[in-house]
Amino acid sequence: MDAKKINNTVASVFSFFQKELKGIYDEGEIGSFARLALEFFSGIPYVAFRSNLDVEVDDALFNKYADTVAALKQHQPIQYILGQTEFYGLPIKVTPAVLIPRPETEELVDLIVKQYQHQQGIKALDLCTGSGCIALALNKNMPQSLLWAVDVSTEALAVAAE
């Protein structure tokens, strides 16, 4: 994909994602991919882009979006492409060595936090921790608790440690 043939603005990034991924993903999902990539690679919140669609995107940054689209065309999950996801308000590193945290897991963490956040002496063991998302979220929201996160995969433990 040659980024130099395209007017490199924020609006063109959205158009590029839509054009290249049409027929592979639904329109809403494509918009989410573009939003996540724009925020991740630029470090600028999505709301700032919505009112500044004519802001120029340099070629190096546009090439990152093109690489993201190419990976999406290969059906790679956006979380693995970006190397992270959000879980319970925390950025969580993810690689193919770990599963991408599920919304149901976030709901479980929310139930635990709501029920036990004010209790002292809580101890928890996160078996098969993977990315460490459960232990990290519980530790942030229940710092008075004692948590252990274990996994048999050294690759997964390395991801969780980061």
C-alpha atoms as an extended CHARMM CRD file, in Angstrom:
* protein
*
       162  EXT
         1         1  MET       CA              0.0000000000        0.0000000000        0.0000000000  PROA      1               0.0000000000
         2         2  ASP       CA              1.4620000000        3.3100000000       -1.0270000000  PROA      2               0.0000000000
         3         3  ALA       CA              0.5900000000        5.9660000000        1.5300000000  PROA      3               0.0000000000
         4         4  LYS       CA              2.0330000000        8.6900000000       -0.7020000000  PROA      4               0.0000000000
         5         5  LYS       CA             -0.8450000000        8.3520000000       -3.1910000000  PROA      5               0.0000000000
         6         6  ILE       CA             -3.3820000000        9.2870000000       -0.5160000000  PROA      6               0.0000000000
         7         7  ASN       CA             -4.0760000000       12.6730000000        1.0630000000  PROA      7               0.0000000000
         8         8  ASN       CA             -2.7390000000       11.8770000000        4.5300000000  PROA      8               0.0000000000
         9         9  THR       CA             -5.2530000000       13.4370000000        6.8950000000  PROA      9               0.0000000000
        10        10  VAL       CA             -7.1140000000       11.9210000000        9.8200000000  PROA      10              0.0000000000
        11        11  ALA       CA            -10.2310000000       11.7630000000        7.6200000000  PROA      11              0.0000000000
        12        12  SER       CA             -8.2720000000        9.8670000000        4.9600000000  PROA      12              0.0000000000
        13        13  VAL       CA             -7.1390000000        7.3420000000        7.5700000000  PROA      13              0.0000000000
        14        14  PHE       CA            -10.7830000000        6.5680000000        8.3870000000  PROA      14              0.0000000000
        15        15  SER       CA            -11.5970000000        6.3520000000        4.6590000000  PROA      15              0.0000000000
        16        16  PHE       CA             -8.5700000000        4.1390000000        4.0560000000  PROA      16              0.0000000000
        17        17  PHE       CA             -9.6580000000        1.6810000000        6.7730000000  PROA      17              0.0000000000
        18        18  GLN       CA            -13.2330000000        1.6240000000        5.4050000000  PROA      18              0.0000000000
        19        19  LYS       CA            -12.1520000000        1.1360000000        1.7840000000  PROA      19              0.0000000000
        20        20  GLU       CA             -9.5510000000       -1.5400000000        2.4710000000  PROA      20              0.0000000000
        21        21  LEU       CA            -11.5660000000       -3.5730000000        4.9930000000  PROA      21              0.0000000000
        22        22  LYS       CA            -15.0340000000       -3.2950000000        3.4200000000  PROA      22              0.0000000000
        23        23  GLY       CA            -16.5180000000       -6.7360000000        2.9300000000  PROA      23              0.0000000000
        24        24  ILE       CA            -14.1810000000       -8.3080000000        5.4840000000  PROA      24              0.0000000000
        25        25  TYR       CA            -15.5330000000       -6.6020000000        8.6160000000  PROA      25              0.0000000000
        26        26  ASP       CA            -18.7380000000       -4.6780000000        9.2700000000  PROA      26              0.0000000000
        27        27  GLU       CA            -18.6500000000       -0.8900000000        9.1010000000  PROA      27              0.0000000000
        28        28  GLY       CA            -18.8660000000       -0.3350000000       12.8540000000  PROA      28              0.0000000000
        29        29  GLU       CA            -16.0120000000       -2.7210000000       13.5500000000  PROA      29              0.0000000000
        30        30  ILE       CA            -13.8690000000       -1.0380000000       10.8920000000  PROA      30              0.0000000000
        31        31  GLY       CA            -14.5130000000        2.3320000000       12.5410000000  PROA      31              0.0000000000
        32        32  SER       CA            -13.4550000000        0.8700000000       15.8850000000  PROA      32              0.0000000000
        33        33  PHE       CA            -10.2460000000       -0.4760000000       14.3650000000  PROA      33              0.0000000000
        34        34  ALA       CA             -9.4330000000        2.9410000000       12.8870000000  PROA      34              0.0000000000
        35        35  ARG       CA            -10.1900000000        4.7110000000       16.1700000000  PROA      35              0.0000000000
        36        36  LEU       CA             -8.0440000000        2.3040000000       18.1920000000  PROA      36              0.0000000000
        37        37  ALA       CA             -5.1380000000        2.5690000000       15.7430000000  PROA      37              0.0000000000
        38        38  LEU       CA             -5.3370000000        6.3770000000       15.6130000000  PROA      38              0.0000000000
        39        39  GLU       CA             -5.3120000000        6.6530000000       19.4000000000  PROA      39              0.0000000000
        40        40  PHE       CA             -2.5870000000        4.0450000000       19.8550000000  PROA      40              0.0000000000
        41        41  PHE       CA             -0.1090000000        5.2530000000       17.2660000000  PROA      41              0.0000000000
        42        42  SER       CA             -0.6240000000        8.9830000000       17.7630000000  PROA      42              0.0000000000
        43        43  GLY       CA             -1.2420000000        9.0400000000       21.4980000000  PROA      43              0.0000000000
        44        44  ILE       CA             -4.0810000000       11.4940000000       20.9070000000  PROA      44              0.0000000000
        45        45  PRO       CA             -7.5870000000       10.7170000000       22.2540000000  PROA      45              0.0000000000
        46        46  TYR       CA            -10.2410000000        9.9140000000       19.6570000000  PROA      46              0.0000000000
        47        47  VAL       CA            -12.4240000000       12.8830000000       20.6650000000  PROA      47              0.0000000000
        48        48  ALA       CA             -9.6020000000       15.2210000000       19.6330000000  PROA      48              0.0000000000
        49        49  PHE       CA             -9.6070000000       13.6480000000       16.1620000000  PROA      49              0.0000000000
        50        50  ARG       CA            -13.3550000000       13.9410000000       15.6430000000  PROA      50              0.0000000000
        51        51  SER       CA            -13.1530000000       17.7220000000       15.5830000000  PROA      51              0.0000000000
        52        52  ASN       CA             -9.8630000000       17.8180000000       13.6400000000  PROA      52              0.0000000000
        53        53  LEU       CA            -10.3470000000       15.4580000000       10.7090000000  PROA      53              0.0000000000
        54        54  ASP       CA             -8.2360000000       17.6480000000        8.4240000000  PROA      54              0.0000000000
        55        55  VAL       CA             -5.0780000000       17.3140000000       10.5680000000  PROA      55              0.0000000000
        56        56  GLU       CA             -2.1710000000       15.9660000000        8.5270000000  PROA      56              0.0000000000
        57        57  VAL       CA             -0.7870000000       12.5120000000        9.2630000000  PROA      57              0.0000000000
        58        58  ASP       CA              2.8880000000       12.1010000000        8.3480000000  PROA      58              0.0000000000
        59        59  ASP       CA              3.9440000000        9.2670000000        6.0500000000  PROA      59              0.0000000000
        60        60  ALA       CA              5.6340000000        7.2340000000        8.7970000000  PROA      60              0.0000000000
        61        61  LEU       CA              2.4680000000        7.2920000000       10.8920000000  PROA      61              0.0000000000
        62        62  PHE       CA              0.2570000000        6.5590000000        7.8990000000  PROA      62              0.0000000000
        63        63  ASN       CA              2.4560000000        3.5470000000        7.0960000000  PROA      63              0.0000000000
        64        64  LYS       CA              1.7170000000        2.1860000000       10.5780000000  PROA      64              0.0000000000
        65        65  TYR       CA             -1.9990000000        2.4350000000        9.7670000000  PROA      65              0.0000000000
        66        66  ALA       CA             -1.3770000000        0.6780000000        6.4400000000  PROA      66              0.0000000000
        67        67  ASP       CA              0.4930000000       -2.1060000000        8.2620000000  PROA      67              0.0000000000
        68        68  THR       CA             -2.4060000000       -2.3960000000       10.6920000000  PROA      68              0.0000000000
        69        69  VAL       CA             -4.8710000000       -2.7420000000        7.8080000000  PROA      69              0.0000000000
        70        70  ALA       CA             -2.6670000000       -5.4020000000        6.1870000000  PROA      70              0.0000000000
        71        71  ALA       CA             -2.6160000000       -7.3900000000        9.4420000000  PROA      71              0.0000000000
        72        72  LEU       CA             -6.3920000000       -7.0020000000        9.8320000000  PROA      72              0.0000000000
        73        73  LYS       CA             -6.8240000000       -8.3690000000        6.3150000000  PROA      73              0.0000000000
        74        74  GLN       CA             -4.9900000000      -11.4640000000        7.5820000000  PROA      74              0.0000000000
        75        75  HSD       CA             -7.6090000000      -11.6480000000       10.3810000000  PROA      75              0.0000000000
        76        76  GLN       CA             -5.1360000000      -10.8570000000       13.1570000000  PROA      76              0.0000000000
        77        77  PRO       CA             -6.9190000000       -9.4790000000       16.2300000000  PROA      77              0.0000000000
        78        78  ILE       CA             -6.4620000000       -5.7290000000       16.6540000000  PROA      78              0.0000000000
        79        79  GLN       CA             -5.2820000000       -6.3040000000       20.2310000000  PROA      79              0.0000000000
        80        80  TYR       CA             -2.3700000000       -8.4560000000       19.0210000000  PROA      80              0.0000000000
        81        81  ILE       CA             -1.5530000000       -5.9630000000       16.2660000000  PROA      81              0.0000000000
        82        82  LEU       CA             -1.3720000000       -3.1100000000       18.7670000000  PROA      82              0.0000000000
        83        83  GLY       CA              0.1620000000       -5.2990000000       21.4640000000  PROA      83              0.0000000000
        84        84  GLN       CA             -2.2960000000       -4.1880000000       24.1000000000  PROA      84              0.0000000000
        85        85  THR       CA             -5.9030000000       -3.9500000000       25.1510000000  PROA      85              0.0000000000
        86        86  GLU       CA             -7.8280000000       -2.2030000000       27.8790000000  PROA      86              0.0000000000
        87        87  PHE       CA             -9.1220000000       -4.2090000000       30.8100000000  PROA      87              0.0000000000
        88        88  TYR       CA            -10.9880000000       -2.7030000000       33.7400000000  PROA      88              0.0000000000
        89        89  GLY       CA             -9.5160000000        0.7030000000       32.9640000000  PROA      89              0.0000000000
        90        90  LEU       CA             -5.9320000000       -0.5650000000       32.6720000000  PROA      90              0.0000000000
        91        91  PRO       CA             -3.7760000000       -0.9350000000       29.5860000000  PROA      91              0.0000000000
        92        92  ILE       CA             -2.8380000000       -4.6290000000       29.4080000000  PROA      92              0.0000000000
        93        93  LYS       CA             -0.0660000000       -6.0060000000       27.2300000000  PROA      93              0.0000000000
        94        94  VAL       CA             -1.1570000000       -8.8880000000       24.9890000000  PROA      94              0.0000000000
        95        95  THR       CA              0.7360000000      -11.0770000000       22.5590000000  PROA      95              0.0000000000
        96        96  PRO       CA             -0.1960000000      -14.3410000000       20.8550000000  PROA      96              0.0000000000
        97        97  ALA       CA              1.3490000000      -16.0340000000       23.9470000000  PROA      97              0.0000000000
        98        98  VAL       CA             -1.7300000000      -15.0010000000       25.9800000000  PROA      98              0.0000000000
        99        99  LEU       CA             -5.4540000000      -14.9080000000       25.4330000000  PROA      99              0.0000000000
       100       100  ILE       CA             -7.1190000000      -11.5590000000       24.8440000000  PROA      100             0.0000000000
       101       101  PRO       CA             -9.1510000000      -10.7080000000       27.9650000000  PROA      101             0.0000000000
       102       102  ARG       CA            -12.8830000000      -11.2060000000       27.5140000000  PROA      102             0.0000000000
       103       103  PRO       CA            -15.6490000000       -8.8320000000       28.6060000000  PROA      103             0.0000000000
       104       104  GLU       CA            -17.0610000000      -11.6270000000       30.7850000000  PROA      104             0.0000000000
       105       105  THR       CA            -13.7750000000      -11.7270000000       32.6910000000  PROA      105             0.0000000000
       106       106  GLU       CA            -14.0250000000       -7.9890000000       33.2520000000  PROA      106             0.0000000000
       107       107  GLU       CA            -17.5390000000       -8.5310000000       34.6410000000  PROA      107             0.0000000000
       108       108  LEU       CA            -16.1540000000      -11.1520000000       37.0310000000  PROA      108             0.0000000000
       109       109  VAL       CA            -13.4760000000       -8.7280000000       38.2530000000  PROA      109             0.0000000000
       110       110  ASP       CA            -16.1490000000       -6.0630000000       38.7380000000  PROA      110             0.0000000000
       111       111  LEU       CA            -18.2550000000       -8.4300000000       40.8670000000  PROA      111             0.0000000000
       112       112  ILE       CA            -15.2380000000       -9.3370000000       43.0130000000  PROA      112             0.0000000000
       113       113  VAL       CA            -14.2060000000       -5.7070000000       43.4820000000  PROA      113             0.0000000000
       114       114  LYS       CA            -17.7290000000       -4.6170000000       44.4100000000  PROA      114             0.0000000000
       115       115  GLN       CA            -18.1140000000       -7.4410000000       46.9180000000  PROA      115             0.0000000000
       116       116  TYR       CA            -14.6760000000       -7.4020000000       48.5460000000  PROA      116             0.0000000000
       117       117  GLN       CA            -13.0050000000       -4.0020000000       47.9990000000  PROA      117             0.0000000000
       118       118  HSD       CA            -13.5700000000       -2.8400000000       51.5760000000  PROA      118             0.0000000000
       119       119  GLN       CA            -12.5620000000       -6.0850000000       53.2750000000  PROA      119             0.0000000000
       120       120  GLN       CA             -9.1360000000       -6.6280000000       54.7580000000  PROA      120             0.0000000000
       121       121  GLY       CA             -7.1170000000       -9.8280000000       54.4890000000  PROA      121             0.0000000000
       122       122  ILE       CA             -8.4840000000      -10.9850000000       51.1220000000  PROA      122             0.0000000000
       123       123  LYS       CA             -6.2300000000      -13.5400000000       49.4410000000  PROA      123             0.0000000000
       124       124  ALA       CA             -6.6350000000      -14.6150000000       45.8210000000  PROA      124             0.0000000000
       125       125  LEU       CA             -4.8710000000      -16.9570000000       43.4420000000  PROA      125             0.0000000000
       126       126  ASP       CA             -5.0700000000      -16.2660000000       39.6890000000  PROA      126             0.0000000000
       127       127  LEU       CA             -4.3140000000      -19.6070000000       38.0390000000  PROA      127             0.0000000000
       128       128  CYS       CA             -3.3560000000      -19.5410000000       34.3430000000  PROA      128             0.0000000000
       129       129  THR       CA             -2.9010000000      -15.7840000000       34.6400000000  PROA      129             0.0000000000
       130       130  GLY       CA             -1.9900000000      -15.2370000000       30.9800000000  PROA      130             0.0000000000
       131       131  SER       CA             -1.7400000000      -11.4680000000       30.5380000000  PROA      131             0.0000000000
       132       132  GLY       CA             -2.2040000000      -10.9660000000       34.2780000000  PROA      132             0.0000000000
       133       133  CYS       CA             -5.2940000000       -8.8340000000       33.6780000000  PROA      133             0.0000000000
       134       134  ILE       CA             -7.2900000000      -10.2710000000       36.5960000000  PROA      134             0.0000000000
       135       135  ALA       CA             -4.4860000000       -9.9610000000       39.1380000000  PROA      135             0.0000000000
       136       136  LEU       CA             -3.5440000000       -6.4790000000       37.9190000000  PROA      136             0.0000000000
       137       137  ALA       CA             -7.1170000000       -5.1890000000       38.0420000000  PROA      137             0.0000000000
       138       138  LEU       CA             -7.7370000000       -6.6870000000       41.4810000000  PROA      138             0.0000000000
       139       139  ASN       CA             -4.4480000000       -5.3240000000       42.8020000000  PROA      139             0.0000000000
       140       140  LYS       CA             -5.2710000000       -1.8180000000       41.5690000000  PROA      140             0.0000000000
       141       141  ASN       CA             -8.7660000000       -1.8460000000       43.0390000000  PROA      141             0.0000000000
       142       142  MET       CA             -8.0810000000       -3.8810000000       46.1860000000  PROA      142             0.0000000000
       143       143  PRO       CA             -4.5080000000       -2.9450000000       47.1620000000  PROA      143             0.0000000000
       144       144  GLN       CA             -5.0330000000       -4.2730000000       50.6850000000  PROA      144             0.0000000000
       145       145  SER       CA             -5.3820000000       -7.8030000000       49.2510000000  PROA      145             0.0000000000
       146       146  LEU       CA             -2.6920000000      -10.4150000000       48.7580000000  PROA      146             0.0000000000
       147       147  LEU       CA             -2.7060000000      -11.7750000000       45.2080000000  PROA      147             0.0000000000
       148       148  TRP       CA             -0.7320000000      -14.4940000000       43.4640000000  PROA      148             0.0000000000
       149       149  ALA       CA             -0.6470000000      -14.8780000000       39.6830000000  PROA      149             0.0000000000
       150       150  VAL       CA              0.7570000000      -18.1330000000       38.2910000000  PROA      150             0.0000000000
       151       151  ASP       CA              1.0320000000      -19.7440000000       34.8820000000  PROA      151             0.0000000000
       152       152  VAL       CA              2.8740000000      -22.7510000000       33.4270000000  PROA      152             0.0000000000
       153       153  SER       CA              3.8330000000      -20.7340000000       30.3570000000  PROA      153             0.0000000000
       154       154  THR       CA              7.0500000000      -18.7620000000       30.7820000000  PROA      154             0.0000000000
       155       155  GLU       CA              6.0130000000      -16.6530000000       27.7730000000  PROA      155             0.0000000000
       156       156  ALA       CA              2.7250000000      -15.7540000000       29.4570000000  PROA      156             0.0000000000
       157       157  LEU       CA              4.5030000000      -14.9150000000       32.7070000000  PROA      157             0.0000000000
       158       158  ALA       CA              6.8580000000      -12.6130000000       30.7970000000  PROA      158             0.0000000000
       159       159  VAL       CA              3.8650000000      -10.7930000000       29.2770000000  PROA      159             0.0000000000
       160       160  ALA       CA              2.1440000000      -10.5240000000       32.6780000000  PROA      160             0.0000000000
       161       161  ALA       CA              5.3380000000       -9.2250000000       34.2850000000  PROA      161             0.0000000000
       162       162  GLU       CA              5.5250000000       -6.3940000000       31.7650000000  PROA      162             0.0000000000
